[in-house]
Coordinates of C-alpha atoms and ligand atoms in Angstrom, one line a residue:
M31 CA 4.7 125.2 142.3
H32 CA 7.8 126.4 141.8
T33 CA 10.0 126.3 145.1
T34 CA 12.3 128.9 146.1
T35 CA 14.7 126.5 147.3
S36 CA 18.2 125.3 145.7
M37 CA 17.9 122.4 143.4
A38 CA 21.5 122.0 143.7
R39 CA 21.7 118.8 145.8
L40 CA 19.1 117.0 143.9
D41 CA 19.8 113.4 142.6
P42 CA 19.8 114.0 138.2
A43 CA 18.6 110.4 137.8
S44 CA 15.7 110.5 140.5
L45 CA 14.6 113.7 138.9
D46 CA 14.8 111.9 135.2
A47 CA 12.9 108.8 136.7
A48 CA 9.8 111.3 137.8
D49 CA 10.0 113.1 134.2
P50 CA 7.1 112.3 132.0
L51 CA 8.6 113.7 128.8
A52 CA 11.7 111.6 129.3
P53 CA 10.4 109.4 126.3
Y54 CA 10.5 111.8 124.0
R55 CA 14.0 111.6 123.5
E56 CA 14.3 109.0 121.7
R57 CA 12.4 110.5 118.6
F58 CA 15.6 112.6 118.1
L59 CA 18.9 111.8 116.6
L60 CA 21.5 113.0 119.0
P61 CA 25.6 112.4 118.2
E62 CA 26.9 110.5 120.9
G63 CA 29.4 111.7 123.3
V64 CA 27.0 115.7 123.2
I65 CA 25.1 117.6 125.3
Y66 CA 23.4 119.7 123.1
L67 CA 22.2 122.9 124.6
D68 CA 21.7 125.0 121.6
G69 CA 18.3 123.5 120.5
N70 CA 17.2 127.6 121.0
S71 CA 19.6 128.2 117.7
L72 CA 19.0 124.8 115.7
G73 CA 16.8 122.3 116.9
P74 CA 18.3 118.4 116.4
A75 CA 17.4 116.3 113.9
S76 CA 14.1 113.8 114.6
H77 CA 13.6 110.5 112.8
A78 CA 10.3 112.0 111.9
A79 CA 11.6 114.7 110.0
L80 CA 14.5 112.7 108.1
D81 CA 12.2 110.2 107.0
A82 CA 9.4 112.6 105.9
V83 CA 12.2 114.1 103.9
D84 CA 13.7 111.0 102.5
Q85 CA 9.8 109.8 101.6
A86 CA 9.7 113.6 99.7
A87 CA 12.7 113.2 98.0
Q88 CA 12.4 109.5 96.8
S89 CA 8.7 109.1 96.1
E90 CA 7.3 112.7 95.8
W91 CA 9.9 114.3 93.6
A92 CA 11.9 111.5 92.0
Q93 CA 8.5 109.4 91.4
G94 CA 5.5 112.4 91.3
L95 CA 7.4 114.6 89.5
I96 CA 5.7 118.0 88.9
R97 CA 2.1 115.9 89.6
S98 CA 3.2 115.9 93.5
W99 CA 1.9 120.0 93.5
N100 CA -1.5 118.0 93.5
T101 CA -1.2 114.6 94.4
A102 CA 0.9 114.7 97.2
G103 CA -0.4 118.1 98.7
W104 CA 2.5 120.6 98.1
F105 CA 0.2 123.1 96.8
D106 CA -1.5 123.5 100.5
M107 CA 1.5 122.6 102.3
P108 CA 2.2 126.5 103.7
M109 CA -1.6 126.3 105.3
A110 CA -1.5 122.3 106.3
A111 CA 1.9 123.5 108.3
G112 CA 0.3 126.5 109.3
R113 CA -2.6 124.5 110.7
L114 CA -0.1 122.2 112.8
I115 CA 1.7 125.6 114.3
A116 CA -1.8 127.2 115.2
R117 CA -2.0 124.9 118.2
L118 CA 1.2 125.8 119.6
V119 CA 0.9 129.4 119.5
G120 CA -2.6 129.5 120.9
A121 CA -4.3 130.7 117.7
A122 CA -7.2 129.9 116.0
D123 CA -7.7 128.2 112.4
G124 CA -7.2 130.1 109.6
Q125 CA -4.9 132.7 111.1
V126 CA -1.4 131.1 110.6
A127 CA 0.8 130.4 107.3
V128 CA 4.3 129.1 107.0
C129 CA 6.5 130.8 104.4
D130 CA 9.7 133.0 104.0
S131 CA 12.1 133.7 106.8
V132 CA 11.5 135.5 109.9
T133 CA 12.8 138.4 108.6
I134 CA 10.7 138.7 105.4
N135 CA 7.8 138.3 107.7
L136 CA 8.7 141.0 109.6
Y137 CA 8.7 143.2 106.7
K138 CA 5.4 142.0 105.4
V139 CA 3.3 142.5 109.2
L140 CA 5.5 145.5 109.9
Q141 CA 4.4 147.2 106.7
A142 CA 0.6 145.7 106.8
A143 CA 0.2 147.2 110.7
M144 CA 1.7 150.3 109.4
A145 CA -0.7 150.7 106.7
L146 CA -3.8 150.0 109.3
R147 CA -2.6 152.9 111.6
P148 CA -2.4 155.9 108.9
G149 CA -1.6 159.2 110.2
R150 CA 0.4 157.5 113.2
R151 CA 4.3 157.1 112.4
T152 CA 5.7 155.6 115.3
I153 CA 7.7 152.0 115.4
V154 CA 8.4 151.4 118.9
A155 CA 10.7 148.4 119.8
E156 CA 13.2 147.5 122.4
A157 CA 16.9 148.2 121.5
S158 CA 17.7 144.5 122.9
S159 CA 15.9 143.1 120.1
F160 CA 17.2 140.7 117.6
P161 CA 19.1 142.7 115.5
T162 CA 17.3 141.7 112.3
D163 CA 13.9 143.1 114.2
L164 CA 15.8 146.3 114.4
Y165 CA 17.2 146.2 110.9
I166 CA 13.6 145.7 108.9
A167 CA 11.9 148.2 111.2
Q168 CA 14.7 150.8 110.3
G169 CA 14.3 149.8 106.3
V170 CA 10.5 150.2 107.1
V171 CA 10.7 153.8 108.8
A172 CA 13.2 154.9 105.9
N173 CA 10.3 153.9 103.4
I174 CA 7.5 156.1 105.0
Q175 CA 7.6 159.5 105.2
G176 CA 8.1 160.9 108.8
A177 CA 8.0 157.3 110.4
R178 CA 10.7 157.0 113.1
L179 CA 11.6 154.5 115.5
R180 CA 11.7 154.8 119.5
L181 CA 13.9 152.0 121.1
A182 CA 13.3 151.0 125.0
G183 CA 17.0 151.1 126.2
R184 CA 17.7 154.0 124.2
D185 CA 15.2 156.6 123.8
A186 CA 13.5 155.8 127.0
E187 CA 14.0 153.2 129.6
T188 CA 10.8 150.8 129.2
L189 CA 8.4 150.1 126.2
E190 CA 5.9 151.9 128.5
E191 CA 7.3 155.2 128.8
L192 CA 7.6 155.4 124.7
I193 CA 3.8 154.4 123.8
D194 CA 1.4 157.2 122.9
E195 CA -1.1 158.5 120.7
D196 CA 1.8 158.5 117.6
T197 CA 2.6 154.6 118.0
A198 CA 1.3 153.0 115.2
V199 CA 3.0 149.4 116.2
V200 CA 4.7 147.8 119.2
L201 CA 6.9 145.5 118.0
V202 CA 8.2 142.8 120.8
N203 CA 10.6 139.9 121.1
H204 CA 8.6 137.4 123.4
V205 CA 11.5 136.1 124.9
D206 CA 14.7 138.0 124.6
Y207 CA 17.4 136.3 122.9
R208 CA 20.3 137.3 124.7
S209 CA 19.2 137.3 128.4
G210 CA 16.3 134.9 127.8
A211 CA 13.8 137.9 129.8
L212 CA 10.0 136.6 128.9
R213 CA 8.1 139.3 128.3
D214 CA 4.2 140.0 129.5
M215 CA 2.3 139.5 126.2
V216 CA -1.2 140.4 127.6
G217 CA 0.0 143.5 130.0
L218 CA 2.2 144.7 126.8
T219 CA -1.1 144.2 124.1
A220 CA -3.4 145.9 126.5
K221 CA -0.9 148.8 126.5
A222 CA -0.4 149.1 123.0
H223 CA -4.2 149.0 122.1
A224 CA -5.1 151.2 124.9
A225 CA -3.0 153.9 122.9
G226 CA -4.5 152.9 120.2
A227 CA -1.6 151.0 118.3
L228 CA -0.9 147.3 117.1
A229 CA 1.1 144.9 119.1
I230 CA 3.1 142.4 116.5
W231 CA 5.1 139.5 118.9
D232 CA 8.3 137.8 117.4
L233 CA 7.9 134.5 118.9
C234 CA 11.4 133.1 117.7
H235 CA 12.6 131.8 121.5
S236 CA 8.8 131.3 122.7
A237 CA 7.1 128.7 120.0
G238 CA 8.2 125.4 121.2
A239 CA 9.5 126.8 124.7
L240 CA 6.4 127.4 126.1
A241 CA 2.6 127.6 125.7
V242 CA 2.0 131.0 123.4
E243 CA -1.5 132.5 123.5
L244 CA -1.7 134.9 120.7
D245 CA -5.5 134.6 120.3
A246 CA -6.3 134.8 124.3
C247 CA -3.4 137.9 124.7
E248 CA -5.4 139.7 121.9
A249 CA -1.9 140.1 119.7
D250 CA -2.6 141.4 116.2
F251 CA 0.6 140.0 114.3
A252 CA 3.4 137.5 115.0
V253 CA 6.0 135.9 113.4
G254 CA 8.1 132.8 114.6
C255 CA 10.9 130.5 113.8
T256 CA 10.6 126.8 112.8
Y257 CA 14.3 125.8 113.0
K258 CA 15.3 126.9 116.8
Y259 CA 12.7 125.3 119.7
L260 CA 10.2 123.6 116.8
N261 CA 13.3 121.2 115.5
C262 CA 12.0 121.9 111.6
G263 CA 15.5 122.0 110.4
P264 CA 18.0 124.4 109.3
G265 CA 16.7 127.7 107.1
A266 CA 13.2 125.6 107.5
P267 CA 10.6 128.9 106.7
A268 CA 9.2 130.7 109.3
F269 CA 5.6 131.5 110.4
V270 CA 3.2 134.5 110.3
Y271 CA 0.4 135.1 112.0
A272 CA -2.1 137.9 111.7
A273 CA -5.8 138.1 114.1
A274 CA -8.7 137.5 111.8
R275 CA -10.4 140.9 112.9
H276 CA -7.6 142.5 110.4
H277 CA -8.0 140.2 107.5
A278 CA -10.5 142.1 105.8
Q279 CA -8.4 145.2 105.6
L280 CA -5.0 143.9 105.0
R281 CA -2.2 144.6 102.6
Q282 CA 0.9 143.3 102.5
P283 CA 3.5 144.6 100.3
L284 CA 5.2 141.6 99.1
S285 CA 2.5 141.0 96.6
G286 CA 3.4 137.7 94.9
W287 CA 1.9 135.1 92.8
W288 CA 1.3 132.7 95.4
G289 CA -0.8 135.3 97.7
H290 CA -3.0 136.0 94.9
A291 CA -6.3 134.6 94.4
R292 CA -6.3 132.7 91.7
P293 CA -2.5 131.7 91.0
F294 CA -2.8 129.4 88.4
E295 CA -5.1 132.2 86.1
F296 CA -2.0 133.9 85.5
E297 CA -3.9 137.4 85.7
T298 CA -2.2 140.4 85.1
D299 CA -3.2 142.4 87.9
Y300 CA -2.8 141.6 91.5
A301 CA -5.8 140.2 93.9
P302 CA -4.8 139.0 97.2
A303 CA -6.2 136.1 98.5
T304 CA -8.7 136.2 101.3
G305 CA -7.2 135.8 105.0
I306 CA -3.6 134.8 106.0
K307 CA -2.6 133.2 102.0
A308 CA -2.5 136.5 101.2
F309 CA 0.7 136.5 103.3
L310 CA 2.9 134.0 100.8
T311 CA 4.7 135.2 98.5
G312 CA 6.7 132.9 95.7
T313 CA 7.1 128.7 95.6
P314 CA 7.3 127.4 98.8
P315 CA 10.7 125.6 99.9
V316 CA 9.1 121.8 99.6
L317 CA 11.5 119.6 101.2
S318 CA 11.9 121.9 103.9
L319 CA 8.5 122.2 104.7
R320 CA 8.0 118.2 104.3
A321 CA 11.1 118.4 106.9
L322 CA 9.0 120.7 109.0
M323 CA 5.7 118.6 108.8
G324 CA 7.6 115.6 109.7
A325 CA 8.9 117.7 112.7
L326 CA 5.9 119.0 113.6
A327 CA 4.1 115.6 114.1
D328 CA 6.3 114.9 117.2
W329 CA 4.3 117.8 118.8
N330 CA 1.0 116.5 118.3
D331 CA 0.8 114.8 121.8
V332 CA 3.3 117.5 123.3
D333 CA 1.1 118.6 126.8
M334 CA 2.6 122.1 127.2
D335 CA 1.9 122.5 130.4
Q336 CA 4.2 119.9 131.3
L337 CA 6.7 121.4 128.9
R338 CA 6.8 124.6 130.4
E339 CA 6.9 122.5 134.2
K340 CA 10.1 120.6 133.1
S341 CA 12.0 123.9 131.0
V342 CA 11.1 125.8 134.4
R343 CA 12.8 123.1 136.5
L344 CA 15.7 122.1 133.7
T345 CA 16.9 126.2 134.0
Q346 CA 16.6 126.3 137.7
Y347 CA 18.6 122.9 138.1
F348 CA 21.2 124.5 136.0
M349 CA 21.5 127.7 137.8
D350 CA 21.5 126.3 141.3
L351 CA 24.0 123.9 140.4
V352 CA 26.5 127.0 138.6
E353 CA 25.9 129.1 141.8
D354 CA 27.0 125.6 144.1
R355 CA 29.8 124.4 141.6
C356 CA 31.2 127.4 139.9
A357 CA 30.8 130.2 142.4
A358 CA 34.6 130.9 142.5
H359 CA 34.3 132.1 138.7
G360 CA 32.7 135.3 138.8
L361 CA 30.3 134.0 136.1
V362 CA 27.0 136.4 136.2
S363 CA 23.4 135.1 134.8
I364 CA 21.8 137.7 132.9
T365 CA 18.6 135.3 132.9
P366 CA 15.7 136.3 135.1
R367 CA 15.5 134.1 138.5
D368 CA 12.0 134.3 138.7
P369 CA 10.6 131.4 136.4
G370 CA 7.7 133.4 135.3
A371 CA 10.1 136.2 133.8
R372 CA 12.3 133.5 131.7
G373 CA 12.1 131.3 128.7
S374 CA 14.1 128.3 128.3
Q375 CA 17.6 129.7 128.1
V376 CA 20.4 130.7 131.1
S377 CA 23.1 133.1 129.5
L378 CA 26.1 133.7 131.7
R379 CA 28.3 136.8 131.5
F380 CA 31.9 135.7 131.8
E381 CA 34.9 137.8 130.4
H382 CA 36.2 135.4 128.6
A383 CA 32.9 133.9 127.3
Y384 CA 34.2 133.1 123.4
P385 CA 37.3 130.9 123.9
A386 CA 35.3 129.3 126.8
M387 CA 32.3 128.5 124.8
Q388 CA 35.0 127.0 122.3
A389 CA 36.5 124.7 125.0
L390 CA 33.0 123.6 126.5
I391 CA 32.1 122.2 122.8
A392 CA 35.5 120.6 122.2
K393 CA 34.3 119.0 125.6
G394 CA 30.9 117.8 124.4
L395 CA 29.0 120.8 125.7
I396 CA 27.3 122.7 122.8
G397 CA 25.7 126.2 123.8
D398 CA 26.8 129.3 121.8
F399 CA 28.2 132.5 122.4
R400 CA 26.1 136.3 121.8
A401 CA 28.6 139.2 121.6
P402 CA 30.1 140.7 123.8
D403 CA 30.7 138.5 126.6
V404 CA 27.2 136.1 126.9
M405 CA 27.7 132.1 127.4
R406 CA 24.0 131.1 126.1
F407 CA 22.8 127.4 126.9
G408 CA 19.2 126.6 126.0
F409 CA 17.0 123.8 127.6
T410 CA 14.6 121.5 125.3
P411 CA 12.6 119.6 127.5
L412 CA 11.9 117.0 125.0
Y413 CA 15.2 115.7 124.7
I414 CA 17.3 117.3 127.6
S415 CA 17.5 115.0 130.9
F416 CA 18.7 116.3 134.0
S417 CA 21.5 114.1 133.9
D418 CA 22.5 116.3 130.7
V419 CA 22.2 119.0 133.0
A420 CA 24.2 117.6 135.9
R421 CA 26.9 116.6 133.3
A422 CA 26.9 120.0 131.6
V423 CA 28.0 121.9 135.0
E424 CA 30.6 119.2 135.6
I425 CA 32.4 120.5 132.2
L426 CA 31.8 123.7 132.5
K427 CA 33.6 123.5 136.4
E428 CA 36.4 121.3 134.7
V429 CA 36.6 124.1 131.8
L430 CA 36.5 127.0 134.3
D431 CA 39.1 125.3 137.1
T432 CA 41.5 124.2 134.4
E433 CA 41.3 127.5 132.6
L434 CA 41.3 125.0 129.3
W435 CA 40.1 128.2 127.8
R436 CA 43.4 129.8 127.4
D437 CA 44.2 127.4 124.9
E438 CA 44.9 129.3 121.8
A439 CA 43.1 126.8 119.8
Y440 CA 40.2 128.3 121.1
A441 CA 40.5 132.2 120.3
A442 CA 40.0 132.3 116.7
K443 CA 36.4 133.8 115.9
A444 CA 34.5 131.6 113.5
A445 CA 31.9 133.3 110.6
V446 CA 28.9 131.8 113.1
T447 CA 28.9 131.6 116.7
Ligands
PLP647 C1 16.0 133.8 114.9 C2 16.1 135.0 115.0 C3 15.4 135.6 114.0 C4 16.3 135.2 112.6 O1 15.5 135.2 111.5 P1 15.6 134.7 110.5 O2 15.1 135.5 108.7 O3 15.2 133.4 110.5 O4 17.2 134.4 110.0 C5 14.2 136.8 114.1 N1 14.2 137.3 115.5 C6 14.4 136.5 116.6 C7 13.8 137.4 117.7 C8 15.4 135.3 116.4 O5 15.6 134.8 117.9

């Protein structure tokens, strides 16, 4: 299916004409003159998401007032949103809820998983993980007597070498945020289980980028972002997955009233709701959840095999064109060449990556910069075309050929990169 010959000579217009996902682009609002290769950081607005927020604000909030908790389905939204996400991550009903941020959900699942493996004291993760995963793991081990965090890339070369009879939890980023490398969910979960440990998957860069199969891979827990590839809006709440086989024994540490079995009885003592609902904590952000549910409606008819196929071709087309057109500039791709080993982004190392990315953005090509020297480009199959990719590489070539990045205007670092 995937050719290893270069795509660099292929005509972008013909590739677009043969693209079954091309019609999805109309569902998004994208500014004129912008090629948006940063949907892996913040997905764009869709008509469905904006309509849903507008309806929720004008009608459910302004007119319905407090009645809307019952009449507009607000109360059930964290679970209803979880049902929409379940299909995209390969989870049967009752295992996914939407609440809080990824960071907070990581804390909940890590503590819950540690409690399921008493006597074991090690969390194993990768040093290259997204920092919040490591910071939360460091916080968790600081709270548990004798617990420790061991990292592949620091304490050993690979995760496999670190997994042993003291391992309680293996925490893995499914797709590496910096390099785009895709980890083997089936294999690593099986290795964790063989050692008696549990596997937690962070799906921030895979949910909405490729078909995730949590149940089939026998993952224990997962967390993931909705504001990246799923396009649910800035700060949209995250999702949390716990395999049904663990529900009866589960205790998560943030025991708030929304995860209580009977929140409106206002009882003195905490009693967890059954199942995944116990992961809820406090009042959900209704307007953000409405945007999320609007955005997720656009995913109902997406064929995930077509999505993955296009993602692989977009990323390959970009890599082949960069090799062909920008060879003189010493860019080094840190993204795996093997399509089965990468997610939906391409990361290029370049000594002057920060100012170069600022210059690209000024020219209408939006990607992002990741320290110390990476230009990161995300390829989102629902609204990026092969023509966008070809044009993006021409802009990159122009910025590098003219050394536009040397302009002082591009040197000052902003708070968010
Ligand atoms: C984006 C990202 C997060 C973000 O966590 P927040 O709580 O939403 O800020 C966490 N983990 C990974 C791997 C990410 O890529």
